[in-house]
Tab-separated table of C-alpha atoms and ligand atoms in Angstrom:
chain	number	residue	atom	x	y	z
A	1	MET	CA	6.438	-4.596	39.882
A	2	HIS	CA	3.312	-2.751	40.863
A	3	GLN	CA	3.841	-3.918	44.424
A	4	PHE	CA	7.406	-2.678	44.388
A	5	TRP	CA	6.366	0.777	43.284
A	6	GLN	CA	3.477	0.751	45.750
A	7	GLU	CA	5.880	0.208	48.618
A	8	HIS	CA	8.168	2.938	47.422
A	9	SER	CA	5.692	5.514	46.295
A	10	ARG	CA	4.474	6.999	49.544
A	11	ASP	CA	6.289	10.107	48.499
A	12	SER	CA	5.670	10.377	44.805
A	13	SER	CA	8.776	12.325	44.065
A	14	LEU	CA	10.306	8.876	44.570
A	15	GLN	CA	11.720	8.670	41.092
A	16	GLU	CA	13.875	11.653	41.824
A	17	MET	CA	14.591	10.575	45.382
A	18	MET	CA	16.081	7.319	44.243
A	19	LEU	CA	18.858	9.237	42.577
A	20	ASP	CA	21.694	10.725	44.524
A	21	SER	CA	21.634	14.502	44.751
A	22	GLY	CA	24.229	14.927	42.001
A	23	ALA	CA	22.148	12.746	39.746
A	24	LEU	CA	19.100	14.858	40.497
A	25	GLN	CA	20.899	17.802	38.984
A	26	LEU	CA	21.911	15.613	36.048
A	27	THR	CA	18.351	14.561	35.340
A	28	ARG	CA	17.525	18.235	34.865
A	29	GLU	CA	20.535	18.835	32.668
A	30	ASP	CA	19.981	15.882	30.393
A	31	THR	CA	16.395	16.854	29.564
A	32	PRO	CA	17.210	19.348	26.766
A	33	GLU	CA	19.782	16.933	25.374
A	34	ILE	CA	17.144	14.223	25.144
A	35	LEU	CA	14.464	16.436	23.651
A	36	ALA	CA	16.925	17.529	20.939
A	37	LEU	CA	17.262	13.904	19.820
A	38	LEU	CA	13.540	13.486	19.103
A	39	PRO	CA	12.149	13.883	15.604
A	40	SER	CA	10.042	17.001	15.075
A	41	LEU	CA	6.887	16.673	17.174
A	42	GLU	CA	4.893	19.325	15.407
A	43	ARG	CA	1.335	18.010	14.869
A	44	GLN	CA	2.400	14.597	16.183
A	45	GLU	CA	0.598	12.235	18.509
A	46	VAL	CA	2.782	11.004	21.325
A	47	LEU	CA	2.412	8.060	23.660
A	48	GLU	CA	4.499	8.340	26.796
A	49	LEU	CA	5.055	5.046	28.592
A	50	GLY	CA	6.008	5.108	32.261
A	51	ALA	CA	5.305	8.832	32.414
A	52	GLY	CA	5.785	8.881	36.200
A	53	ILE	CA	5.507	12.231	37.906
A	54	GLY	CA	5.922	13.937	34.561
A	55	ARG	CA	9.469	15.098	34.053
A	56	PHE	CA	8.903	14.913	30.294
A	57	THR	CA	5.111	14.938	29.968
A	58	GLY	CA	4.598	18.700	29.993
A	59	LEU	CA	7.572	19.320	27.719
A	60	LEU	CA	6.283	16.788	25.207
A	61	ALA	CA	2.826	18.357	25.383
A	62	GLY	CA	4.357	21.736	24.583
A	63	LEU	CA	5.834	20.339	21.365
A	64	ALA	CA	3.279	17.807	20.158
A	65	ARG	CA	-0.361	17.904	19.157
A	66	HIS	CA	-1.363	15.361	21.771
A	67	VAL	CA	0.213	13.271	24.523
A	68	THR	CA	-1.174	10.119	26.114
A	69	ALA	CA	0.713	9.708	29.397
A	70	VAL	CA	0.599	6.173	30.792
A	71	ASP	CA	1.740	4.946	34.185
A	72	PHE	CA	0.479	2.189	36.459
A	73	MET	CA	0.979	4.158	39.695
A	74	GLU	CA	-1.991	6.273	40.635
A	75	SER	CA	0.048	8.533	42.927
A	76	PHE	CA	2.598	9.317	40.203
A	77	LEU	CA	-0.133	10.147	37.732
A	78	MET	CA	-1.825	12.350	40.299
A	79	GLN	CA	1.308	14.389	40.717
A	80	ASN	CA	1.829	14.442	36.968
A	81	ARG	CA	-1.701	15.761	36.532
A	82	GLN	CA	-1.099	18.421	39.163
A	83	GLU	CA	2.042	19.606	37.365
A	84	ASN	CA	0.863	19.280	33.803
A	85	GLY	CA	-2.928	19.083	33.872
A	86	HIS	CA	-3.166	22.644	32.582
A	87	HIS	CA	-2.061	21.399	29.157
A	88	PRO	CA	-5.315	20.716	27.305
A	89	ASN	CA	-3.656	18.119	25.062
A	90	ILE	CA	-2.686	15.472	27.631
A	91	VAL	CA	-4.686	12.379	28.479
A	92	PHE	CA	-3.556	10.564	31.638
A	93	LEU	CA	-4.025	6.827	31.635
A	94	GLN	CA	-3.441	4.543	34.584
A	95	ALA	CA	-2.434	1.190	33.122
A	96	ASP	CA	0.264	-1.470	33.124
A	97	VAL	CA	2.096	-1.262	29.791
A	98	THR	CA	2.421	-5.058	29.606
A	99	GLY	CA	-1.365	-5.350	29.338
A	100	LEU	CA	-2.151	-1.985	27.768
A	101	GLN	CA	-4.687	-1.944	24.937
A	102	LEU	CA	-4.675	1.003	22.547
A	103	PRO	CA	-6.004	1.485	19.024
A	104	SER	CA	-3.512	0.282	16.433
A	105	GLN	CA	-1.544	2.680	14.223
A	106	SER	CA	-2.534	5.748	16.185
A	107	PHE	CA	0.766	7.269	17.385
A	108	ASP	CA	3.702	8.959	15.656
A	109	LEU	CA	6.112	8.735	18.585
A	110	ILE	CA	6.358	6.490	21.607
A	111	PHE	CA	8.550	8.007	24.305
A	112	SER	CA	9.858	6.199	27.341
A	113	ASN	CA	12.499	7.154	29.886
A	114	TRP	CA	13.693	4.528	32.382
A	115	LEU	CA	10.918	1.995	31.950
A	116	PHE	CA	12.223	-0.943	29.917
A	117	MET	CA	14.917	-1.625	32.507
A	118	TYR	CA	12.138	-2.676	34.879
A	119	LEU	CA	10.684	-5.195	32.404
A	120	SER	CA	11.835	-8.783	31.983
A	121	ASP	CA	12.935	-9.936	28.522
A	122	ASP	CA	9.564	-11.580	27.935
A	123	GLU	CA	7.689	-8.484	29.034
A	124	LEU	CA	9.852	-6.286	26.838
A	125	ARG	CA	9.264	-8.541	23.815
A	126	ASN	CA	5.551	-8.342	24.485
A	127	VAL	CA	5.645	-4.543	24.807
A	128	ALA	CA	7.783	-4.254	21.654
A	129	GLN	CA	5.059	-6.057	19.701
A	130	ARG	CA	2.378	-3.832	21.157
A	131	MET	CA	4.389	-0.725	20.313
A	132	LEU	CA	4.723	-1.915	16.720
A	133	SER	CA	0.980	-2.148	16.661
A	134	TRP	CA	0.313	1.286	18.225
A	135	LEU	CA	2.735	3.169	15.970
A	136	ARG	CA	1.925	4.364	12.490
A	137	PRO	CA	4.274	3.052	9.776
A	138	GLY	CA	7.348	5.295	9.792
A	139	GLY	CA	6.600	6.278	13.402
A	140	HIS	CA	9.396	6.445	15.959
A	141	LEU	CA	10.185	4.862	19.314
A	142	PHE	CA	12.501	6.796	21.612
A	143	PHE	CA	13.697	5.235	24.848
A	144	ARG	CA	16.442	5.755	27.387
A	145	GLU	CA	17.759	3.255	29.931
A	146	SER	CA	20.538	2.666	32.424
A	147	CYS	CA	22.782	0.046	30.863
A	148	PHE	CA	26.101	-1.530	31.528
A	149	HIS	CA	28.945	-2.140	29.139
A	150	GLN	CA	30.859	-5.395	29.179
A	151	SER	CA	34.112	-3.578	29.715
A	152	GLY	CA	33.821	-4.112	33.448
A	153	ASP	CA	32.063	-1.117	34.957
A	154	SER	CA	29.700	-2.731	37.395
A	155	PRO	CA	26.133	-1.525	37.484
A	156	ARG	CA	24.723	0.078	40.608
A	157	ALA	CA	22.946	-2.659	42.492
A	158	PHE	CA	19.297	-1.763	42.575
A	159	ASN	CA	16.674	-4.405	42.634
A	160	PRO	CA	14.530	-4.853	40.518
A	161	THR	CA	16.341	-3.108	37.702
A	162	LEU	CA	17.434	-5.399	34.929
A	163	TYR	CA	20.662	-4.021	33.597
A	164	ARG	CA	21.287	-4.929	30.001
A	165	THR	CA	24.049	-4.067	27.610
A	166	PRO	CA	23.090	-1.736	24.751
A	167	ALA	CA	23.510	-4.717	22.397
A	168	GLU	CA	20.901	-6.680	24.372
A	169	TYR	CA	18.371	-3.857	24.100
A	170	ASN	CA	19.103	-3.559	20.441
A	171	ARG	CA	18.551	-7.263	19.866
A	172	LEU	CA	15.350	-7.439	21.913
A	173	LEU	CA	13.723	-4.523	20.151
A	174	THR	CA	14.828	-5.183	16.580
A	175	SER	CA	13.847	-8.852	16.646
A	176	ALA	CA	10.190	-8.004	17.339
A	177	HIS	CA	7.814	-7.966	14.401
A	178	LYS	CA	4.167	-7.548	13.660
A	179	ILE	CA	2.075	-8.319	10.602
A	180	PHE	CA	-0.476	-5.887	9.193
A	181	GLY	CA	-2.304	-7.257	6.164
A	182	ASP	CA	0.429	-8.510	3.820
A	183	GLU	CA	3.117	-6.357	5.365
A	184	LEU	CA	5.633	-7.366	8.033
A	185	TYR	CA	6.805	-4.531	10.294
A	186	GLY	CA	9.722	-4.248	12.660
A	187	PHE	CA	11.998	-1.667	14.272
A	188	ASP	CA	15.097	-0.370	12.502
A	189	LEU	CA	17.705	1.611	14.358
A	190	VAL	CA	17.950	5.321	13.609
A	191	MET	CA	20.488	6.068	16.315
A	192	SER	CA	21.706	4.949	19.701
A	193	ARG	CA	24.121	6.888	21.872
A	194	SER	CA	25.191	7.561	25.415
A	195	VAL	CA	23.681	10.593	27.095
A	196	GLN	CA	26.527	13.090	26.802
A	197	THR	CA	25.586	14.956	29.983
A	198	TYR	CA	26.530	11.872	31.996
A	199	ILE	CA	29.758	11.423	30.088
A	200	LYS	CA	30.801	15.019	30.611
A	201	ARG	CA	29.782	15.245	34.264
A	202	LYS	CA	30.408	11.733	35.527
A	203	GLN	CA	32.473	9.923	32.900
A	204	ASN	CA	29.517	7.588	32.876
A	205	ARG	CA	28.493	6.176	29.513
A	206	ASN	CA	25.847	3.839	30.853
A	207	GLN	CA	22.915	6.141	30.219
A	208	VAL	CA	21.962	5.119	26.715
A	209	CYS	CA	19.127	6.225	24.477
A	210	TRP	CA	17.711	4.907	21.240
A	211	LEU	CA	15.660	6.167	18.385
A	212	LEU	CA	14.053	3.377	16.374
A	213	GLN	CA	11.675	3.558	13.467
A	214	LYS	CA	8.788	1.293	12.549
A	215	VAL	CA	9.546	0.083	9.033
A	216	SER	CA	8.323	-2.509	6.636
A	217	ARG	CA	10.760	-5.430	6.754
A	218	ASN	CA	12.468	-6.056	3.463
A	219	HIS	CA	14.360	-9.333	3.596
A	220	GLU	CA	15.873	-8.675	0.192
A	221	ALA	CA	17.821	-5.734	1.607
A	222	THR	CA	18.741	-7.450	4.870
A	223	ARG	CA	19.767	-10.771	3.307
A	224	GLY	CA	17.738	-12.906	5.661
A	225	TYR	CA	18.702	-10.999	8.820
A	226	ASP	CA	16.126	-8.993	10.774
A	227	THR	CA	17.881	-5.733	9.933
A	228	PHE	CA	20.620	-4.439	7.654
A	229	GLN	CA	22.533	-3.555	10.801
A	230	GLN	CA	22.545	-7.214	11.816
A	231	PHE	CA	23.697	-8.205	8.368
A	232	LEU	CA	26.689	-5.854	8.709
A	233	ASP	CA	27.482	-6.875	12.294
A	234	SER	CA	27.243	-10.578	11.527
A	235	GLU	CA	29.016	-10.684	8.173
A	236	GLN	CA	31.425	-8.074	6.846
A	237	TYR	CA	31.842	-6.292	10.177
A	238	ALA	CA	31.701	-9.225	12.573
A	239	ALA	CA	34.117	-8.513	15.431
A	240	ARG	CA	36.856	-10.801	14.153
A	241	SER	CA	36.535	-9.583	10.623
A	242	ILE	CA	37.021	-5.992	11.825
A	243	GLN	CA	40.198	-7.070	13.627
A	244	ARG	CA	41.579	-8.647	10.451
A	245	TYR	CA	40.770	-5.576	8.391
A	246	GLU	CA	42.393	-3.335	10.941
A	247	TRP	CA	45.510	-5.470	10.989
A	248	VAL	CA	45.918	-4.790	7.278
A	249	PHE	CA	44.706	-1.165	7.072
A	250	GLY	CA	46.431	-0.013	10.257
A	251	PRO	CA	45.217	1.008	13.728
A	252	GLY	CA	41.853	2.787	13.608
A	253	PHE	CA	41.152	2.164	9.930
A	254	VAL	CA	38.969	-0.077	7.838
A	255	SER	CA	39.467	1.592	4.492
A	256	THR	CA	41.788	1.966	1.532
A	257	GLY	CA	45.234	3.216	2.480
A	258	GLY	CA	44.536	3.735	6.206
A	259	LEU	CA	46.237	6.756	7.736
A	260	GLU	CA	48.231	7.626	4.595
A	261	THR	CA	45.235	8.255	2.324
A	262	THR	CA	43.513	9.913	5.275
A	263	LYS	CA	46.306	12.486	5.529
A	264	GLU	CA	46.127	13.099	1.779
A	265	LEU	CA	42.363	13.486	1.744
A	266	VAL	CA	42.021	15.565	4.885
A	267	SER	CA	44.519	18.037	3.399
A	268	MET	CA	41.905	18.783	0.685
A	269	LEU	CA	39.745	20.318	3.422
A	270	SER	CA	40.514	23.578	5.099
A	271	LEU	CA	39.701	22.515	8.641
A	272	GLN	CA	39.684	25.122	11.377
A	273	ALA	CA	39.666	24.594	15.108
A	274	GLY	CA	36.168	24.520	16.552
A	275	GLN	CA	34.467	23.453	13.329
A	276	GLN	CA	31.839	20.729	13.428
A	277	VAL	CA	32.512	17.608	11.372
A	278	LEU	CA	30.183	14.671	10.711
A	279	ASP	CA	31.853	11.386	9.718
A	280	ILE	CA	29.373	9.051	8.037
A	281	GLY	CA	30.384	5.405	8.564
A	282	CYS	CA	33.189	6.304	10.954
A	283	GLY	CA	34.193	2.697	11.618
A	284	LEU	CA	36.835	2.583	14.347
A	285	GLY	CA	37.237	6.350	14.259
A	286	GLY	CA	40.837	6.588	12.978
A	287	SER	CA	40.005	9.546	10.733
A	288	ASP	CA	38.106	11.282	13.508
A	289	PHE	CA	40.922	11.106	16.060
A	290	TYR	CA	43.312	12.301	13.364
A	291	MET	CA	41.196	15.312	12.370
A	292	ALA	CA	40.509	16.286	15.979
A	293	LYS	CA	44.180	16.022	16.924
A	294	GLU	CA	45.537	17.786	13.850
A	295	SER	CA	42.993	20.563	13.528
A	296	GLY	CA	41.057	20.843	16.767
A	297	VAL	CA	37.730	20.200	15.060
A	298	GLN	CA	34.805	18.578	16.862
A	299	VAL	CA	33.765	15.338	15.220
A	300	LEU	CA	30.604	13.274	15.443
A	301	GLY	CA	31.256	9.805	14.052
A	302	ILE	CA	28.210	7.717	13.226
A	303	ASP	CA	28.239	4.115	12.131
A	304	LEU	CA	25.492	1.567	11.698
A	305	SER	CA	27.671	-1.297	12.898
A	306	HIS	CA	27.341	-1.798	16.603
A	307	ASN	CA	30.646	-3.684	16.679
A	308	MET	CA	32.485	-0.765	15.110
A	309	VAL	CA	31.084	1.845	17.473
A	310	GLU	CA	31.766	-0.244	20.578
A	311	LEU	CA	35.437	-0.406	19.577
A	312	ALA	CA	35.540	3.270	18.613
A	313	LEU	CA	34.108	4.196	22.027
A	314	GLU	CA	36.683	2.091	23.840
A	315	ARG	CA	39.440	3.879	21.969
A	316	ALA	CA	37.903	7.271	22.584
A	317	GLN	CA	38.328	6.631	26.287
A	318	LYS	CA	42.065	6.262	25.750
A	319	GLU	CA	42.371	9.250	23.437
A	320	ALA	CA	42.774	12.501	25.301
A	321	GLY	CA	40.188	15.236	24.965
A	322	SER	CA	36.518	15.138	24.249
A	323	LEU	CA	36.463	16.479	20.712
A	324	VAL	CA	35.229	13.218	19.245
A	325	GLN	CA	31.824	11.658	19.868
A	326	PHE	CA	30.474	8.413	18.472
A	327	GLU	CA	27.038	6.980	18.042
A	328	VAL	CA	25.467	3.998	16.400
A	329	GLY	CA	23.506	5.640	13.646
A	330	ASP	CA	22.041	4.862	10.257
A	331	ALA	CA	23.003	7.621	7.845
A	332	THR	CA	19.935	6.812	5.734
A	333	ARG	CA	17.507	7.315	8.633
A	334	ARG	CA	19.268	9.800	10.929
A	335	MET	CA	18.191	13.439	10.736
A	336	PHE	CA	20.111	16.542	11.798
A	337	PRO	CA	18.893	20.133	11.953
A	338	GLU	CA	19.670	22.334	8.964
A	339	GLY	CA	23.181	23.820	8.996
A	340	SER	CA	24.584	21.564	11.730
A	341	PHE	CA	28.026	20.882	10.209
A	342	ASP	CA	30.925	22.691	8.559
A	343	VAL	CA	32.194	19.469	7.018
A	344	VAL	CA	30.650	16.128	6.165
A	345	TYR	CA	33.237	13.410	5.640
A	346	SER	CA	32.835	9.783	4.648
A	347	ARG	CA	35.347	7.069	3.777
A	348	ASP	CA	34.500	3.905	1.845
A	349	THR	CA	31.030	3.701	3.374
A	350	ILE	CA	28.409	4.985	0.963
A	351	LEU	CA	28.979	1.876	-1.169
A	352	HIS	CA	26.552	0.349	1.369
A	353	VAL	CA	23.841	2.927	0.574
A	354	ALA	CA	21.537	2.218	-2.361
A	355	ASP	CA	19.778	5.591	-2.527
A	356	LYS	CA	22.707	7.980	-2.728
A	357	SER	CA	20.648	10.886	-4.126
A	358	THR	CA	18.427	11.031	-1.060
A	359	LEU	CA	21.403	10.772	1.278
A	360	PHE	CA	23.366	13.556	-0.452
A	361	GLY	CA	20.216	15.692	-0.593
A	362	ARG	CA	20.042	15.408	3.200
A	363	VAL	CA	23.757	15.997	3.651
A	364	LEU	CA	23.339	19.258	1.758
A	365	VAL	CA	20.719	20.370	4.277
A	366	TRP	CA	22.856	19.342	7.278
A	367	LEU	CA	25.796	21.415	6.015
A	368	LYS	CA	26.181	25.099	6.716
A	369	PRO	CA	26.232	27.355	3.633
A	370	GLY	CA	29.761	27.087	2.197
A	371	GLY	CA	30.255	23.794	4.075
A	372	GLN	CA	32.450	21.123	2.523
A	373	LEU	CA	31.781	17.496	1.615
A	374	LEU	CA	34.631	15.009	1.237
A	375	VAL	CA	34.006	11.390	0.305
A	376	SER	CA	36.079	8.433	-0.763
A	377	ASP	CA	34.207	5.426	-2.035
A	378	TYR	CA	34.329	2.199	-3.935
A	379	CYS	CA	33.159	2.829	-7.478
A	380	CYS	CA	32.803	0.752	-10.617
A	381	GLY	CA	33.921	0.848	-14.213
A	382	PRO	CA	31.508	1.019	-17.118
A	383	ARG	CA	29.026	-1.844	-17.381
A	384	PRO	CA	28.792	-4.702	-18.287
A	385	TRP	CA	30.934	-6.043	-15.456
A	386	SER	CA	32.621	-9.404	-15.327
A	387	LYS	CA	30.657	-12.248	-13.753
A	388	ALA	CA	33.032	-12.362	-10.790
A	389	PHE	CA	32.603	-8.660	-10.036
A	390	THR	CA	28.814	-8.851	-10.379
A	391	GLU	CA	28.775	-11.714	-7.896
A	392	TYR	CA	31.102	-9.916	-5.458
A	393	VAL	CA	28.927	-6.789	-5.489
A	394	ARG	CA	25.759	-8.843	-5.020
A	395	GLN	CA	27.151	-10.861	-2.151
A	396	ARG	CA	28.393	-7.773	-0.299
A	397	GLY	CA	25.166	-5.896	-0.963
A	398	TYR	CA	27.076	-2.896	-2.408
A	399	SER	CA	25.573	-0.230	-4.673
A	400	LEU	CA	28.267	1.170	-6.946
A	401	LEU	CA	28.432	4.035	-9.430
A	402	THR	CA	31.162	5.136	-11.821
A	403	PRO	CA	33.086	8.180	-10.508
A	404	GLN	CA	31.408	10.246	-13.202
A	405	GLU	CA	27.894	9.118	-12.221
A	406	TYR	CA	28.798	9.817	-8.601
A	407	GLY	CA	29.782	13.398	-9.450
A	408	GLN	CA	26.501	13.793	-11.317
A	409	VAL	CA	24.524	12.681	-8.248
A	410	LEU	CA	26.316	15.352	-6.190
A	411	LYS	CA	25.564	18.082	-8.753
A	412	GLU	CA	21.923	17.041	-8.978
A	413	ALA	CA	21.672	17.111	-5.187
A	414	GLY	CA	22.605	20.817	-5.361
A	415	PHE	CA	26.346	20.863	-4.562
A	416	THR	CA	28.739	23.245	-6.328
A	417	GLN	CA	32.480	23.044	-7.048
A	418	VAL	CA	32.035	19.302	-7.487
A	419	GLN	CA	35.266	17.384	-8.059
A	420	ALA	CA	34.775	13.733	-8.998
A	421	LEU	CA	38.210	12.121	-9.120
A	422	ASP	CA	38.930	8.613	-10.339
A	423	ARG	CA	41.734	7.639	-7.932
A	424	THR	CA	41.865	3.931	-8.796
A	425	GLU	CA	45.634	4.195	-9.257
A	426	ARG	CA	45.905	5.339	-5.622
A	427	MET	CA	43.854	2.373	-4.505
A	428	LEU	CA	46.096	0.074	-6.543
A	429	SER	CA	49.246	1.373	-4.893
A	430	ALA	CA	47.656	1.111	-1.434
A	431	LEU	CA	46.475	-2.439	-2.120
A	432	THR	CA	49.888	-3.461	-3.382
A	433	GLN	CA	51.577	-2.092	-0.294
A	434	GLU	CA	49.018	-3.648	2.047
A	435	LEU	CA	49.351	-7.066	0.394
A	436	GLN	CA	53.128	-6.861	0.541
A	437	GLU	CA	53.087	-6.077	4.255
A	438	LEU	CA	50.622	-8.868	4.887
A	439	GLU	CA	52.801	-11.387	3.068
A	440	GLN	CA	55.988	-10.179	4.743
A	441	ASN	CA	54.359	-10.535	8.154
A	442	TRP	CA	52.794	-13.922	7.612
A	443	GLU	CA	54.049	-15.254	10.912
A	444	ARG	CA	52.769	-12.379	13.006
A	445	PHE	CA	49.380	-12.484	11.295
A	446	VAL	CA	49.003	-16.243	11.678
A	447	GLN	CA	49.942	-16.020	15.350
A	448	GLU	CA	47.129	-13.575	15.924
A	449	PHE	CA	44.628	-15.185	13.580
A	450	SER	CA	45.034	-18.404	11.574
A	451	GLU	CA	46.449	-19.702	8.326
A	452	ASP	CA	42.975	-19.912	6.810
A	453	GLU	CA	42.337	-16.310	7.672
A	454	PHE	CA	45.672	-15.316	6.170
A	455	GLU	CA	44.714	-17.085	2.961
A	456	SER	CA	41.322	-15.457	2.832
A	457	MET	CA	42.770	-11.969	3.416
A	458	ALA	CA	45.621	-12.403	0.924
A	459	SER	CA	43.344	-13.812	-1.764
A	460	GLY	CA	40.797	-11.074	-1.014
A	461	TRP	CA	43.492	-8.459	-1.696
A	462	ARG	CA	44.709	-10.235	-4.848
A	463	GLU	CA	41.144	-10.353	-6.134
A	464	LYS	CA	40.728	-6.626	-5.442
A	465	LEU	CA	43.914	-5.930	-7.407
A	466	GLN	CA	42.631	-8.066	-10.253
A	467	ARG	CA	39.231	-6.351	-10.266
A	468	CYS	CA	40.938	-2.961	-10.505
A	469	ALA	CA	43.210	-4.206	-13.298
A	470	ASP	CA	40.143	-5.496	-15.164
A	471	GLY	CA	38.589	-2.053	-14.973
A	472	ASP	CA	35.605	-3.315	-12.951
A	473	GLN	CA	36.537	-1.834	-9.608
A	474	CYS	CA	37.435	1.823	-9.178
A	475	TRP	CA	38.057	4.143	-6.278
A	476	GLY	CA	36.661	7.636	-6.287
A	477	VAL	CA	37.386	10.755	-4.267
A	478	PHE	CA	34.712	13.456	-4.223
A	479	TYR	CA	34.856	17.008	-3.022
A	480	ALA	CA	31.924	19.410	-3.136
A	481	VAL	CA	30.645	22.556	-1.464
A	482	LYS	CA	27.217	23.693	-0.349
A	483	PRO	CA	26.345	26.942	-2.122
A	484	GLN	CA	26.509	30.067	0.059
B	501	LIG	N1	35.193	5.086	7.443
B	501	LIG	C1	35.825	4.056	8.216
B	501	LIG	C2	35.113	2.694	8.058
B	501	LIG	C3	34.910	2.196	6.648
B	501	LIG	S1	34.098	0.614	6.571
B	501	LIG	C4	37.281	3.993	7.858
B	501	LIG	O1	37.699	4.695	6.957
B	501	LIG	O2	38.020	3.246	8.478
B	501	LIG	C5	32.442	1.118	6.128
B	501	LIG	C6	31.603	1.478	7.338
B	501	LIG	O3	30.322	1.965	6.920
B	501	LIG	C7	31.316	0.303	8.244
B	501	LIG	O4	31.791	0.585	9.513
B	501	LIG	C8	29.792	0.168	8.189
B	501	LIG	O5	29.238	-0.299	9.388
B	501	LIG	C9	29.346	1.592	7.884
B	501	LIG	N2	27.987	1.744	7.336
B	501	LIG	C10	27.393	1.023	6.375
B	501	LIG	N3	26.136	1.466	6.129
B	501	LIG	C11	25.927	2.522	6.953
B	501	LIG	C12	24.832	3.400	7.187
B	501	LIG	N4	23.672	3.305	6.515
B	501	LIG	N5	24.965	4.369	8.126
B	501	LIG	C13	26.124	4.482	8.824
B	501	LIG	N6	27.174	3.670	8.647
B	501	LIG	C14	27.102	2.696	7.720
């Protein structure tokens, strides 16, 4: 690689030259978008890998306490130093990242733009391990690469770039781990999304960035998978399982009552055109397309399941307008600036979140004063539960509260006008209808899937009905407002 860059670096504005002139403009435009996705850099120590001629180095130095800018090309670093050397808090380091030695646990953020796509899988695994060592626990890794999506758009041929799908990057980075003392550390996803500048200007969604966090691996919570995200993507929200759910719930939905309950719930909100909505656990985005179409609101849908977001993005391409954006994001790790949203919306998702108080505390901050929260969620009846229900909840990894407890959590988080509604009867009628339609359309379902899958869906729905009848399973709808 060094040789490649050597040959191409006679003019060290090479990195910009390799882009067509339109893209040169884009690289300037996407800079603020990228910086806005970083965690707060105040008093933070930053390591920039593949710093090149310094498109980001000076900007990072303006925000952080200290920046270590690493690149293996002397000429790039020279130009970087010329541009940014006046910042007293930058150290320039000429080194190859695949052999780089740095003190362990000494950085809060590692930043890298267009570097990993030049590394082989083995090199990237090696660098991932090193990065886990250099970062402090809780520290973040931000990177951005040119990717390709399987849906057919062919990558620009440019040796020696290694185009990967976003899923491949995800897998490579989150499977790395490193042991410190008794503790095993790895990367968990905070968010991953396409650079919107490229989508808006070029309908190109192949510029993808990630924010990962170094966390202590807890195999209890991830059920033997590397991450909770993998658990979701491999089990409940495996691609085929999503398709089966959608067949029953209706196009775009993976939750109780599909479009019908969505219409009922959305009518509890007073949505106005131009408002900003966050959908936590957006799934396939059915609610988001509906809200955008009906009310002209702008929606950001985030979902931890990679499978869900891939499908949502495909559908977004078919839906007219650009009011809806999606990203792979973990609601429990993602941060937004204070007062970012008019409405936070979430359907049958927070059952997956154990620490609801912390999440709702954050949601309160993300909302504008007077902003509205609307949630539907699986809930439970009073304990003790039946053995079957206890086992179901354990196996799914759900964390359930009674509707009343749920309302209490919202009040304690600081919300006002809290309505905590036990709507189990609504869930029952939706389940009954869904089961009926499934049974009436046996042939169509079996043609698309299989008899075994029909049986497992139908018995799943019968069991849900039974659990509701037993008083173990409930469905709650929650409305609350952030105080003015
Ligand atoms: N709200 C959608 C999907 C409901 S299924 C609908 O109504 O159709 C629940 C969704 O929550 C899944 O897509 C799952 O991937 C997502 N999810 C679970 N934990 C999450 C987390 N921590 N952050 C974001 N999404 C999460």
